[in-house]
């Protein structure tokens, strides 16, 4: 029974990593999306607050449409 639980836990961890990857990457391009930016921004803000450092952000967006 312990082996079964361990196998299920391992499977759940793998599926969670896969879901996180899908949730933070554009399906077509594979480029990080807004969800990924939100996670990174939160991490950097926390680190800056803990270390007493400042954080600067430059966001560049590009949209291309074909007519």
PQR file of N, CA, C, O and H, with PARSE charges and radii, in Angstrom:
ATOM      1  N   UNK A   1       0.829  -1.194   0.000 -0.4000 1.5000
ATOM      2  CA  UNK A   1       0.000   0.000   0.000 -0.0000 2.0000
ATOM      3  C   UNK A   1       0.876   1.261   0.000  0.5500 1.7000
ATOM      4  O   UNK A   1       0.543   2.240  -0.668 -0.5500 1.4000
ATOM      5  N   UNK A   2       1.975   1.246   0.733 -0.4000 1.5000
ATOM      6  CA  UNK A   2       2.873   2.408   0.760 -0.0000 2.0000
ATOM      7  C   UNK A   2       3.464   2.653  -0.624  0.5500 1.7000
ATOM      8  O   UNK A   2       3.628   3.803  -1.030 -0.5500 1.4000
ATOM      9  H   UNK A   2       2.246   0.451   1.276  0.4000 1.0000
ATOM     10  N   UNK A   3       3.781   1.599  -1.342 -0.4000 1.5000
ATOM     11  CA  UNK A   3       4.334   1.743  -2.688 -0.0000 2.0000
ATOM     12  C   UNK A   3       3.304   2.350  -3.631  0.5500 1.7000
ATOM     13  O   UNK A   3       3.646   3.159  -4.494 -0.5500 1.4000
ATOM     14  H   UNK A   3       3.647   0.664  -1.012  0.4000 1.0000
ATOM     15  N   UNK A   4       2.060   1.965  -3.470 -0.4000 1.5000
ATOM     16  CA  UNK A   4       0.980   2.509  -4.297 -0.0000 2.0000
ATOM     17  C   UNK A   4       0.801   3.996  -4.015  0.5500 1.7000
ATOM     18  O   UNK A   4       0.645   4.797  -4.937 -0.5500 1.4000
ATOM     19  H   UNK A   4       1.781   1.308  -2.769  0.4000 1.0000
ATOM     20  N   UNK A   5       0.824   4.351  -2.758 -0.4000 1.5000
ATOM     21  CA  UNK A   5       0.690   5.765  -2.384 -0.0000 2.0000
ATOM     22  C   UNK A   5       1.856   6.563  -2.948  0.5500 1.7000
ATOM     23  O   UNK A   5       1.659   7.654  -3.483 -0.5500 1.4000
ATOM     24  H   UNK A   5       0.951   3.700  -2.010  0.4000 1.0000
ATOM     25  N   UNK A   6       3.065   6.029  -2.833 -0.4000 1.5000
ATOM     26  CA  UNK A   6       4.247   6.713  -3.363 -0.0000 2.0000
ATOM     27  C   UNK A   6       4.140   6.878  -4.875  0.5500 1.7000
ATOM     28  O   UNK A   6       4.484   7.932  -5.409 -0.5500 1.4000
ATOM     29  H   UNK A   6       3.225   5.143  -2.398  0.4000 1.0000
ATOM     30  N   UNK A   7       3.671   5.853  -5.561 -0.4000 1.5000
ATOM     31  CA  UNK A   7       3.517   5.927  -7.019 -0.0000 2.0000
ATOM     32  C   UNK A   7       2.492   6.993  -7.402  0.5500 1.7000
ATOM     33  O   UNK A   7       2.708   7.759  -8.342 -0.5500 1.4000
ATOM     34  H   UNK A   7       3.392   4.997  -5.127  0.4000 1.0000
ATOM     35  N   UNK A   8       1.378   7.039  -6.673 -0.4000 1.5000
ATOM     36  CA  UNK A   8       0.347   8.044  -6.948 -0.0000 2.0000
ATOM     37  C   UNK A   8       0.870   9.455  -6.657  0.5500 1.7000
ATOM     38  O   UNK A   8       0.589  10.388  -7.409 -0.5500 1.4000
ATOM     39  H   UNK A   8       1.203   6.418  -5.909  0.4000 1.0000
ATOM     40  N   UNK A   9       1.622   9.609  -5.581 -0.4000 1.5000
ATOM     41  CA  UNK A   9       2.188  10.917  -5.240 -0.0000 2.0000
ATOM     42  C   UNK A   9       3.173  11.369  -6.304  0.5500 1.7000
ATOM     43  O   UNK A   9       3.191  12.542  -6.677 -0.5500 1.4000
ATOM     44  H   UNK A   9       1.851   8.851  -4.971  0.4000 1.0000
ATOM     45  N   UNK A  10       3.986  10.456  -6.789 -0.4000 1.5000
ATOM     46  CA  UNK A  10       4.946  10.773  -7.830 -0.0000 2.0000
ATOM     47  C   UNK A  10       4.234  11.164  -9.121  0.5500 1.7000
ATOM     48  O   UNK A  10       4.625  12.120  -9.791 -0.5500 1.4000
ATOM     49  H   UNK A  10       3.972   9.504  -6.485  0.4000 1.0000
ATOM     50  N   UNK A  11       3.191  10.422  -9.461 -0.4000 1.5000
ATOM     51  CA  UNK A  11       2.394  10.726 -10.643 -0.0000 2.0000
ATOM     52  C   UNK A  11       1.734  12.099 -10.511  0.5500 1.7000
ATOM     53  O   UNK A  11       1.702  12.867 -11.472 -0.5500 1.4000
ATOM     54  H   UNK A  11       2.873   9.646  -8.917  0.4000 1.0000
ATOM     55  N   UNK A  12       1.214  12.405  -9.341 -0.4000 1.5000
ATOM     56  CA  UNK A  12       0.578  13.692  -9.098 -0.0000 2.0000
ATOM     57  C   UNK A  12       1.587  14.833  -9.230  0.5500 1.7000
ATOM     58  O   UNK A  12       1.267  15.876  -9.801 -0.5500 1.4000
ATOM     59  H   UNK A  12       1.240  11.781  -8.560  0.4000 1.0000
ATOM     60  N   UNK A  13       2.786  14.647  -8.715 -0.4000 1.5000
ATOM     61  CA  UNK A  13       3.829  15.665  -8.828 -0.0000 2.0000
ATOM     62  C   UNK A  13       4.185  15.910 -10.298  0.5500 1.7000
ATOM     63  O   UNK A  13       4.353  17.055 -10.716 -0.5500 1.4000
ATOM     64  H   UNK A  13       3.046  13.800  -8.252  0.4000 1.0000
ATOM     65  N   UNK A  14       4.297  14.844 -11.069 -0.4000 1.5000
ATOM     66  CA  UNK A  14       4.614  14.974 -12.491 -0.0000 2.0000
ATOM     67  C   UNK A  14       3.505  15.711 -13.230  0.5500 1.7000
ATOM     68  O   UNK A  14       3.779  16.600 -14.036 -0.5500 1.4000
ATOM     69  H   UNK A  14       4.161  13.913 -10.729  0.4000 1.0000
ATOM     70  N   UNK A  15       2.277  15.354 -12.963 -0.4000 1.5000
ATOM     71  CA  UNK A  15       1.139  16.002 -13.627 -0.0000 2.0000
ATOM     72  C   UNK A  15       1.043  17.486 -13.243  0.5500 1.7000
ATOM     73  O   UNK A  15       0.679  18.326 -14.066 -0.5500 1.4000
ATOM     74  H   UNK A  15       2.055  14.632 -12.308  0.4000 1.0000
ATOM     75  N   UNK A  16       1.372  17.792 -11.992 -0.4000 1.5000
ATOM     76  CA  UNK A  16       1.367  19.176 -11.538 -0.0000 2.0000
ATOM     77  C   UNK A  16       2.413  19.987 -12.297  0.5500 1.7000
ATOM     78  O   UNK A  16       2.132  21.109 -12.717 -0.5500 1.4000
ATOM     79  H   UNK A  16       1.667  17.110 -11.323  0.4000 1.0000
ATOM     80  N   UNK A  17       3.613  19.438 -12.479 -0.4000 1.5000
ATOM     81  CA  UNK A  17       4.660  20.122 -13.249 -0.0000 2.0000
ATOM     82  C   UNK A  17       4.208  20.336 -14.691  0.5500 1.7000
ATOM     83  O   UNK A  17       4.447  21.399 -15.265 -0.5500 1.4000
ATOM     84  H   UNK A  17       3.841  18.526 -12.138  0.4000 1.0000
ATOM     85  N   UNK A  18       3.565  19.344 -15.273 -0.4000 1.5000
ATOM     86  CA  UNK A  18       3.071  19.473 -16.647 -0.0000 2.0000
ATOM     87  C   UNK A  18       2.004  20.565 -16.741  0.5500 1.7000
ATOM     88  O   UNK A  18       2.005  21.359 -17.682 -0.5500 1.4000
ATOM     89  H   UNK A  18       3.372  18.481 -14.807  0.4000 1.0000
ATOM     90  N   UNK A  19       1.108  20.601 -15.779 -0.4000 1.5000
ATOM     91  CA  UNK A  19       0.050  21.613 -15.769 -0.0000 2.0000
ATOM     92  C   UNK A  19       0.640  23.007 -15.601  0.5500 1.7000
ATOM     93  O   UNK A  19       0.197  23.947 -16.261 -0.5500 1.4000
ATOM     94  H   UNK A  19       1.108  19.956 -15.014  0.4000 1.0000
ATOM     95  N   UNK A  20       1.631  23.154 -14.729 -0.4000 1.5000
ATOM     96  CA  UNK A  20       2.284  24.447 -14.549 -0.0000 2.0000
ATOM     97  C   UNK A  20       2.946  24.899 -15.847  0.5500 1.7000
ATOM     98  O   UNK A  20       2.889  26.079 -16.193 -0.5500 1.4000
ATOM     99  H   UNK A  20       1.991  22.391 -14.193  0.4000 1.0000
ATOM    100  N   UNK A  21       3.566  23.977 -16.562 -0.4000 1.5000
ATOM    101  CA  UNK A  21       4.210  24.315 -17.836 -0.0000 2.0000
ATOM    102  C   UNK A  21       3.177  24.780 -18.853  0.5500 1.7000
ATOM    103  O   UNK A  21       3.410  25.754 -19.569 -0.5500 1.4000
ATOM    104  H   UNK A  21       3.612  23.018 -16.281  0.4000 1.0000
ATOM    105  N   UNK A  22       2.048  24.104 -18.924 -0.4000 1.5000
ATOM    106  CA  UNK A  22       0.979  24.475 -19.862 -0.0000 2.0000
ATOM    107  C   UNK A  22       0.391  25.837 -19.483  0.5500 1.7000
ATOM    108  O   UNK A  22       0.059  26.640 -20.356 -0.5500 1.4000
ATOM    109  H   UNK A  22       1.859  23.313 -18.342  0.4000 1.0000
ATOM    110  N   UNK A  23       0.265  26.089 -18.196 -0.4000 1.5000
ATOM    111  CA  UNK A  23      -0.364  27.326 -17.736 -0.0000 2.0000
ATOM    112  C   UNK A  23       0.522  28.551 -17.909  0.5500 1.7000
ATOM    113  O   UNK A  23       0.018  29.674 -17.879 -0.5500 1.4000
ATOM    114  H   UNK A  23       0.535  25.437 -17.487  0.4000 1.0000
ATOM    115  N   UNK A  24       1.834  28.367 -18.091 -0.4000 1.5000
ATOM    116  CA  UNK A  24       2.734  29.513 -18.152 -0.0000 2.0000
ATOM    117  C   UNK A  24       3.402  29.698 -19.516  0.5500 1.7000
ATOM    118  O   UNK A  24       4.273  30.555 -19.668 -0.5500 1.4000
ATOM    119  H   UNK A  24       2.243  27.455 -18.116  0.4000 1.0000
ATOM    120  N   UNK A  25       3.003  28.910 -20.494 -0.4000 1.5000
ATOM    121  CA  UNK A  25       3.596  29.009 -21.832 -0.0000 2.0000
ATOM    122  C   UNK A  25       2.512  29.129 -22.890  0.5500 1.7000
ATOM    123  O   UNK A  25       1.448  28.520 -22.782 -0.5500 1.4000
ATOM    124  H   UNK A  25       2.296  28.214 -20.371  0.4000 1.0000
ATOM    125  N   UNK A  26       2.799  29.928 -23.919 -0.4000 1.5000
ATOM    126  CA  UNK A  26       1.891  30.033 -25.054 -0.0000 2.0000
ATOM    127  C   UNK A  26       1.919  28.708 -25.813  0.5500 1.7000
ATOM    128  O   UNK A  26       2.990  28.182 -26.115 -0.5500 1.4000
ATOM    129  H   UNK A  26       3.664  30.423 -24.007  0.4000 1.0000
ATOM    130  N   UNK A  27       0.759  28.184 -26.114 -0.4000 1.5000
ATOM    131  CA  UNK A  27       0.677  26.873 -26.765 -0.0000 2.0000
ATOM    132  C   UNK A  27       1.274  26.879 -28.164  0.5500 1.7000
ATOM    133  O   UNK A  27       1.844  25.875 -28.592 -0.5500 1.4000
ATOM    134  H   UNK A  27      -0.111  28.611 -25.869  0.4000 1.0000
ATOM    135  N   UNK A  28       1.158  27.974 -28.876 -0.4000 1.5000
ATOM    136  CA  UNK A  28       1.646  28.042 -30.248 -0.0000 2.0000
ATOM    137  C   UNK A  28       3.144  28.304 -30.326  0.5500 1.7000
ATOM    138  O   UNK A  28       3.854  27.644 -31.084 -0.5500 1.4000
ATOM    139  H   UNK A  28       0.695  28.789 -28.529  0.4000 1.0000
ATOM    140  N   UNK A  29       3.624  29.268 -29.544 -0.4000 1.5000
ATOM    141  CA  UNK A  29       5.025  29.678 -29.652 -0.0000 2.0000
ATOM    142  C   UNK A  29       5.936  29.066 -28.605  0.5500 1.7000
ATOM    143  O   UNK A  29       7.144  28.959 -28.820 -0.5500 1.4000
ATOM    144  H   UNK A  29       3.047  29.804 -28.929  0.4000 1.0000
ATOM    145  N   UNK A  30       5.368  28.660 -27.462 -0.4000 1.5000
ATOM    146  CA  UNK A  30       6.180  28.140 -26.371 -0.0000 2.0000
ATOM    147  C   UNK A  30       6.828  29.236 -25.542  0.5500 1.7000
ATOM    148  O   UNK A  30       7.603  28.955 -24.627 -0.5500 1.4000
ATOM    149  H   UNK A  30       4.387  28.748 -27.287  0.4000 1.0000
ATOM    150  N   UNK A  31       6.512  30.484 -25.861 -0.4000 1.5000
ATOM    151  CA  UNK A  31       7.073  31.621 -25.135 -0.0000 2.0000
ATOM    152  C   UNK A  31       6.296  31.813 -23.830  0.5500 1.7000
ATOM    153  O   UNK A  31       5.092  31.563 -23.766 -0.5500 1.4000
ATOM    154  H   UNK A  31       5.883  30.713 -26.604  0.4000 1.0000
ATOM    155  N   UNK A  32       7.003  32.259 -22.798 -0.4000 1.5000
ATOM    156  CA  UNK A  32       6.363  32.508 -21.509 -0.0000 2.0000
ATOM    157  C   UNK A  32       5.218  33.504 -21.674  0.5500 1.7000
ATOM    158  O   UNK A  32       5.329  34.466 -22.435 -0.5500 1.4000
ATOM    159  H   UNK A  32       7.980  32.462 -22.849  0.4000 1.0000
ATOM    160  N   UNK A  33       4.125  33.272 -20.962 -0.4000 1.5000
ATOM    161  CA  UNK A  33       2.949  34.129 -21.074 -0.0000 2.0000
ATOM    162  C   UNK A  33       2.776  35.003 -19.835  0.5500 1.7000
ATOM    163  O   UNK A  33       3.651  35.044 -18.970 -0.5500 1.4000
ATOM    164  H   UNK A  33       4.035  32.491 -20.344  0.4000 1.0000
ATOM    165  N   UNK A  34       1.662  35.690 -19.757 -0.4000 1.5000
ATOM    166  CA  UNK A  34       1.389  36.598 -18.648 -0.0000 2.0000
ATOM    167  C   UNK A  34       1.368  35.869 -17.308  0.5500 1.7000
ATOM    168  O   UNK A  34       1.804  36.420 -16.297 -0.5500 1.4000
ATOM    169  H   UNK A  34       0.952  35.657 -20.460  0.4000 1.0000
ATOM    170  N   UNK A  35       0.871  34.652 -17.293 -0.4000 1.5000
ATOM    171  CA  UNK A  35       0.864  33.877 -16.051 -0.0000 2.0000
ATOM    172  C   UNK A  35       2.275  33.667 -15.524  0.5500 1.7000
ATOM    173  O   UNK A  35       2.512  33.746 -14.319 -0.5500 1.4000
ATOM    174  H   UNK A  35       0.517  34.204 -18.115  0.4000 1.0000
ATOM    175  N   UNK A  36       3.198  33.403 -16.418 -0.4000 1.5000
ATOM    176  CA  UNK A  36       4.604  33.224 -16.030 -0.0000 2.0000
ATOM    177  C   UNK A  36       5.175  34.536 -15.505  0.5500 1.7000
ATOM    178  O   UNK A  36       5.894  34.550 -14.506 -0.5500 1.4000
ATOM    179  H   UNK A  36       3.006  33.339 -17.397  0.4000 1.0000
ATOM    180  N   UNK A  37       4.857  35.629 -16.175 -0.4000 1.5000
ATOM    181  CA  UNK A  37       5.309  36.941 -15.726 -0.0000 2.0000
ATOM    182  C   UNK A  37       4.796  37.236 -14.318  0.5500 1.7000
ATOM    183  O   UNK A  37       5.544  37.738 -13.478 -0.5500 1.4000
ATOM    184  H   UNK A  37       4.273  35.617 -16.987  0.4000 1.0000
ATOM    185  N   UNK A  38       3.548  36.932 -14.061 -0.4000 1.5000
ATOM    186  CA  UNK A  38       2.975  37.178 -12.739 -0.0000 2.0000
ATOM    187  C   UNK A  38       3.713  36.407 -11.650  0.5500 1.7000
ATOM    188  O   UNK A  38       3.976  36.943 -10.573 -0.5500 1.4000
ATOM    189  H   UNK A  38       2.941  36.524 -14.743  0.4000 1.0000
ATOM    190  N   UNK A  39       4.045  35.154 -11.932 -0.4000 1.5000
ATOM    191  CA  UNK A  39       4.764  34.324 -10.958 -0.0000 2.0000
ATOM    192  C   UNK A  39       6.154  34.897 -10.710  0.5500 1.7000
ATOM    193  O   UNK A  39       6.568  35.051  -9.560 -0.5500 1.4000
ATOM    194  H   UNK A  39       3.831  34.719 -12.807  0.4000 1.0000
ATOM    195  N   UNK A  40       6.881  35.216 -11.789 -0.4000 1.5000
ATOM    196  CA  UNK A  40       8.228  35.773 -11.637 -0.0000 2.0000
ATOM    197  C   UNK A  40       8.206  37.109 -10.921  0.5500 1.7000
ATOM    198  O   UNK A  40       9.042  37.365 -10.053 -0.5500 1.4000
ATOM    199  H   UNK A  40       6.545  35.091 -12.723  0.4000 1.0000
ATOM    200  N   UNK A  41       7.259  37.962 -11.276 -0.4000 1.5000
ATOM    201  CA  UNK A  41       7.171  39.268 -10.640 -0.0000 2.0000
ATOM    202  C   UNK A  41       6.971  39.132  -9.134  0.5500 1.7000
ATOM    203  O   UNK A  41       7.609  39.834  -8.351 -0.5500 1.4000
ATOM    204  H   UNK A  41       6.581  37.755 -11.980  0.4000 1.0000
ATOM    205  N   UNK A  42       6.096  38.239  -8.741 -0.4000 1.5000
ATOM    206  CA  UNK A  42       5.862  38.021  -7.309 -0.0000 2.0000
ATOM    207  C   UNK A  42       7.138  37.551  -6.615  0.5500 1.7000
ATOM    208  O   UNK A  42       7.457  38.020  -5.523 -0.5500 1.4000
ATOM    209  H   UNK A  42       5.577  37.668  -9.378  0.4000 1.0000
ATOM    210  N   UNK A  43       7.870  36.627  -7.243 -0.4000 1.5000
ATOM    211  CA  UNK A  43       9.121  36.129  -6.665 -0.0000 2.0000
ATOM    212  C   UNK A  43      10.149  37.247  -6.517  0.5500 1.7000
ATOM    213  O   UNK A  43      10.798  37.366  -5.478 -0.5500 1.4000
ATOM    214  H   UNK A  43       7.611  36.246  -8.131  0.4000 1.0000
ATOM    215  N   UNK A  44      10.297  38.066  -7.562 -0.4000 1.5000
ATOM    216  CA  UNK A  44      11.286  39.144  -7.518 -0.0000 2.0000
ATOM    217  C   UNK A  44      10.907  40.231  -6.523  0.5500 1.7000
ATOM    218  O   UNK A  44      11.783  40.790  -5.863 -0.5500 1.4000
ATOM    219  H   UNK A  44       9.770  37.969  -8.407  0.4000 1.0000
ATOM    220  N   UNK A  45       9.632  40.539  -6.402 -0.4000 1.5000
ATOM    221  CA  UNK A  45       9.194  41.530  -5.425 -0.0000 2.0000
ATOM    222  C   UNK A  45       9.478  41.023  -4.016  0.5500 1.7000
ATOM    223  O   UNK A  45       9.982  41.773  -3.180 -0.5500 1.4000
ATOM    224  H   UNK A  45       8.920  40.085  -6.938  0.4000 1.0000
ATOM    225  N   UNK A  46       9.165  39.782  -3.750 -0.4000 1.5000
ATOM    226  CA  UNK A  46       9.450  39.209  -2.420 -0.0000 2.0000
ATOM    227  C   UNK A  46      10.943  39.233  -2.120  0.5500 1.7000
ATOM    228  O   UNK A  46      11.350  39.592  -1.015 -0.5500 1.4000
ATOM    229  H   UNK A  46       8.756  39.173  -4.430  0.4000 1.0000
ATOM    230  N   UNK A  47      11.759  38.852  -3.098 -0.4000 1.5000
ATOM    231  CA  UNK A  47      13.213  38.846  -2.902 -0.0000 2.0000
ATOM    232  C   UNK A  47      13.724  40.263  -2.657  0.5500 1.7000
ATOM    233  O   UNK A  47      14.581  40.481  -1.800 -0.5500 1.4000
ATOM    234  H   UNK A  47      11.429  38.560  -3.995  0.4000 1.0000
ATOM    235  N   UNK A  48      13.191  41.229  -3.419 -0.4000 1.5000
ATOM    236  CA  UNK A  48      13.607  42.612  -3.231 -0.0000 2.0000
ATOM    237  C   UNK A  48      13.255  43.143  -1.858  0.5500 1.7000
ATOM    238  O   UNK A  48      14.053  43.837  -1.228 -0.5500 1.4000
ATOM    239  H   UNK A  48      12.495  41.052  -4.115  0.4000 1.0000
ATOM    240  N   UNK A  49      12.071  42.819  -1.398 -0.4000 1.5000
ATOM    241  CA  UNK A  49      11.653  43.250  -0.066 -0.0000 2.0000
ATOM    242  C   UNK A  49      12.511  42.605   1.019  0.5500 1.7000
ATOM    243  O   UNK A  49      12.876  43.254   2.000 -0.5500 1.4000
ATOM    244  H   UNK A  49      11.423  42.255  -1.909  0.4000 1.0000
ATOM    245  N   UNK A  50      12.826  41.344   0.840 -0.4000 1.5000
ATOM    246  CA  UNK A  50      13.639  40.635   1.833 -0.0000 2.0000
ATOM    247  C   UNK A  50      15.074  41.166   1.866  0.5500 1.7000
ATOM    248  O   UNK A  50      15.700  41.219   2.925 -0.5500 1.4000
ATOM    249  H   UNK A  50      12.530  40.816   0.044  0.4000 1.0000
ATOM    250  N   UNK A  51      15.590  41.559   0.696 -0.4000 1.5000
ATOM    251  CA  UNK A  51      16.973  42.021   0.608 -0.0000 2.0000
ATOM    252  C   UNK A  51      17.110  43.535   0.694  0.5500 1.7000
ATOM    253  O   UNK A  51      18.222  44.058   0.773 -0.5500 1.4000
ATOM    254  H   UNK A  51      15.082  41.516  -0.165  0.4000 1.0000
ATOM    255  N   UNK A  52      15.990  44.233   0.679 -0.4000 1.5000
ATOM    256  CA  UNK A  52      16.032  45.683   0.714 -0.0000 2.0000
ATOM    257  C   UNK A  52      16.514  46.300  -0.587  0.5500 1.7000
ATOM    258  O   UNK A  52      17.067  47.400  -0.582 -0.5500 1.4000
ATOM    259  H   UNK A  52      15.087  43.808   0.616  0.4000 1.0000
ATOM    260  N   UNK A  53      16.313  45.613  -1.693 -0.4000 1.5000
ATOM    261  CA  UNK A  53      16.742  46.129  -2.989 -0.0000 2.0000
ATOM    262  C   UNK A  53      15.542  46.632  -3.778  0.5500 1.7000
ATOM    263  O   UNK A  53      14.394  46.318  -3.461 -0.5500 1.4000
ATOM    264  H   UNK A  53      15.863  44.720  -1.697  0.4000 1.0000
ATOM    265  N   UNK A  54      15.826  47.416  -4.804 -0.4000 1.5000
ATOM    266  CA  UNK A  54      14.756  47.939  -5.649 -0.0000 2.0000
ATOM    267  C   UNK A  54      14.587  47.050  -6.871  0.5500 1.7000
ATOM    268  O   UNK A  54      15.460  46.250  -7.207 -0.5500 1.4000
ATOM    269  H   UNK A  54      16.758  47.672  -5.061  0.4000 1.0000
ATOM    270  N   UNK A  55      13.460  47.209  -7.515 -0.4000 1.5000
ATOM    271  CA  UNK A  55      13.145  46.411  -8.698 -0.0000 2.0000
ATOM    272  C   UNK A  55      12.688  47.341  -9.805  0.5500 1.7000
ATOM    273  O   UNK A  55      11.777  48.147  -9.613 -0.5500 1.4000
ATOM    274  H   UNK A  55      12.751  47.859  -7.242  0.4000 1.0000
ATOM    275  N   UNK A  56      13.316  47.229 -10.953 -0.4000 1.5000
ATOM    276  CA  UNK A  56      12.904  47.991 -12.134 -0.0000 2.0000
ATOM    277  C   UNK A  56      12.368  47.015 -13.161  0.5500 1.7000
ATOM    278  O   UNK A  56      12.888  45.911 -13.320 -0.5500 1.4000
ATOM    279  H   UNK A  56      14.056  46.575 -11.108  0.4000 1.0000
ATOM    280  N   UNK A  57      11.321  47.433 -13.857 -0.4000 1.5000
ATOM    281  CA  UNK A  57      10.695  46.555 -14.841 -0.0000 2.0000
ATOM    282  C   UNK A  57      10.490  47.334 -16.140  0.5500 1.7000
ATOM    283  O   UNK A  57      10.007  48.466 -16.142 -0.5500 1.4000
ATOM    284  H   UNK A  57      10.898  48.330 -13.728  0.4000 1.0000
ATOM    285  N   UNK A  58      10.866  46.702 -17.223 -0.4000 1.5000
ATOM    286  CA  UNK A  58      10.568  47.226 -18.546 -0.0000 2.0000
ATOM    287  C   UNK A  58       9.737  46.162 -19.247  0.5500 1.7000
ATOM    288  O   UNK A  58      10.168  45.015 -19.369 -0.5500 1.4000
ATOM    289  H   UNK A  58      11.258  45.782 -17.221  0.4000 1.0000
ATOM    290  N   UNK A  59       8.559  46.535 -19.702 -0.4000 1.5000
ATOM    291  CA  UNK A  59       7.685  45.598 -20.397 -0.0000 2.0000
ATOM    292  C   UNK A  59       7.533  46.082 -21.836  0.5500 1.7000
ATOM    293  O   UNK A  59       7.151  47.225 -22.084 -0.5500 1.4000
ATOM    294  H   UNK A  59       8.209  47.466 -19.602  0.4000 1.0000
ATOM    295  N   UNK A  60       7.834  45.204 -22.764 -0.4000 1.5000
ATOM    296  CA  UNK A  60       7.700  45.522 -24.174 -0.0000 2.0000
ATOM    297  C   UNK A  60       6.698  44.534 -24.766  0.5500 1.7000
ATOM    298  O   UNK A  60       6.841  43.320 -24.616 -0.5500 1.4000
ATOM    299  H   UNK A  60       8.145  44.276 -22.562  0.4000 1.0000
ATOM    300  N   UNK A  61       5.704  45.061 -25.427 -0.4000 1.5000
ATOM    301  CA  UNK A  61       4.733  44.202 -26.087 -0.0000 2.0000
ATOM    302  C   UNK A  61       4.760  44.441 -27.582  0.5500 1.7000
ATOM    303  O   UNK A  61       5.080  45.535 -28.048 -0.5500 1.4000
ATOM    304  H   UNK A  61       5.588  46.047 -25.549  0.4000 1.0000
ATOM    305  N   UNK A  62       4.430  43.438 -28.301 -0.4000 1.5000
ATOM    306  CA  UNK A  62       4.401  43.562 -29.748 -0.0000 2.0000
ATOM    307  C   UNK A  62       3.208  42.778 -30.258  0.5500 1.7000
ATOM    308  O   UNK A  62       3.013  41.612 -29.912 -0.5500 1.4000
ATOM    309  H   UNK A  62       4.170  42.550 -27.923  0.4000 1.0000
ATOM    310  N   UNK A  63       2.420  43.432 -31.078 -0.4000 1.5000
ATOM    311  CA  UNK A  63       1.281  42.781 -31.693 -0.0000 2.0000
ATOM    312  C   UNK A  63       1.383  42.957 -33.194  0.5500 1.7000
ATOM    313  O   UNK A  63       1.596  44.060 -33.697 -0.5500 1.4000
ATOM    314  H   UNK A  63       2.578  44.379 -31.359  0.4000 1.0000
ATOM    315  N   UNK A  64       1.230  41.881 -33.877 -0.4000 1.5000
ATOM    316  CA  UNK A  64       1.282  41.939 -35.330 -0.0000 2.0000
ATOM    317  C   UNK A  64      -0.017  41.381 -35.883  0.5500 1.7000
ATOM    318  O   UNK A  64      -0.449  40.292 -35.505 -0.5500 1.4000
ATOM    319  H   UNK A  64       1.057  40.985 -33.468  0.4000 1.0000
ATOM    320  N   UNK A  65      -0.640  42.140 -36.784 -0.4000 1.5000
ATOM    321  CA  UNK A  65      -1.842  41.615 -37.430 -0.0000 2.0000
ATOM    322  C   UNK A  65      -1.679  41.714 -38.928  0.5500 1.7000
ATOM    323  O   UNK A  65      -1.124  42.672 -39.465 -0.5500 1.4000
ATOM    324  H   UNK A  65      -0.290  43.025 -37.091  0.4000 1.0000
ATOM    325  N   UNK A  66      -2.171  40.715 -39.558 -0.4000 1.5000
ATOM    326  CA  UNK A  66      -2.114  40.659 -41.026 -0.0000 2.0000
ATOM    327  C   UNK A  66      -3.496  40.980 -41.560  0.5500 1.7000
ATOM    328  O   UNK A  66      -4.498  40.433 -41.100 -0.5500 1.4000
ATOM    329  H   UNK A  66      -2.622  39.937 -39.121  0.4000 1.0000
ATOM    330  N   UNK A  67      -3.536  41.853 -42.514 -0.4000 1.5000
ATOM    331  CA  UNK A  67      -4.830  42.217 -43.096 -0.0000 2.0000
ATOM    332  C   UNK A  67      -5.021  41.550 -44.407  0.5500 1.7000
ATOM    333  O   UNK A  67      -6.055  41.736 -45.049 -0.5500 1.4000
ATOM    334  H   UNK A  67      -2.721  42.297 -42.888  0.4000 1.0000
TER
END
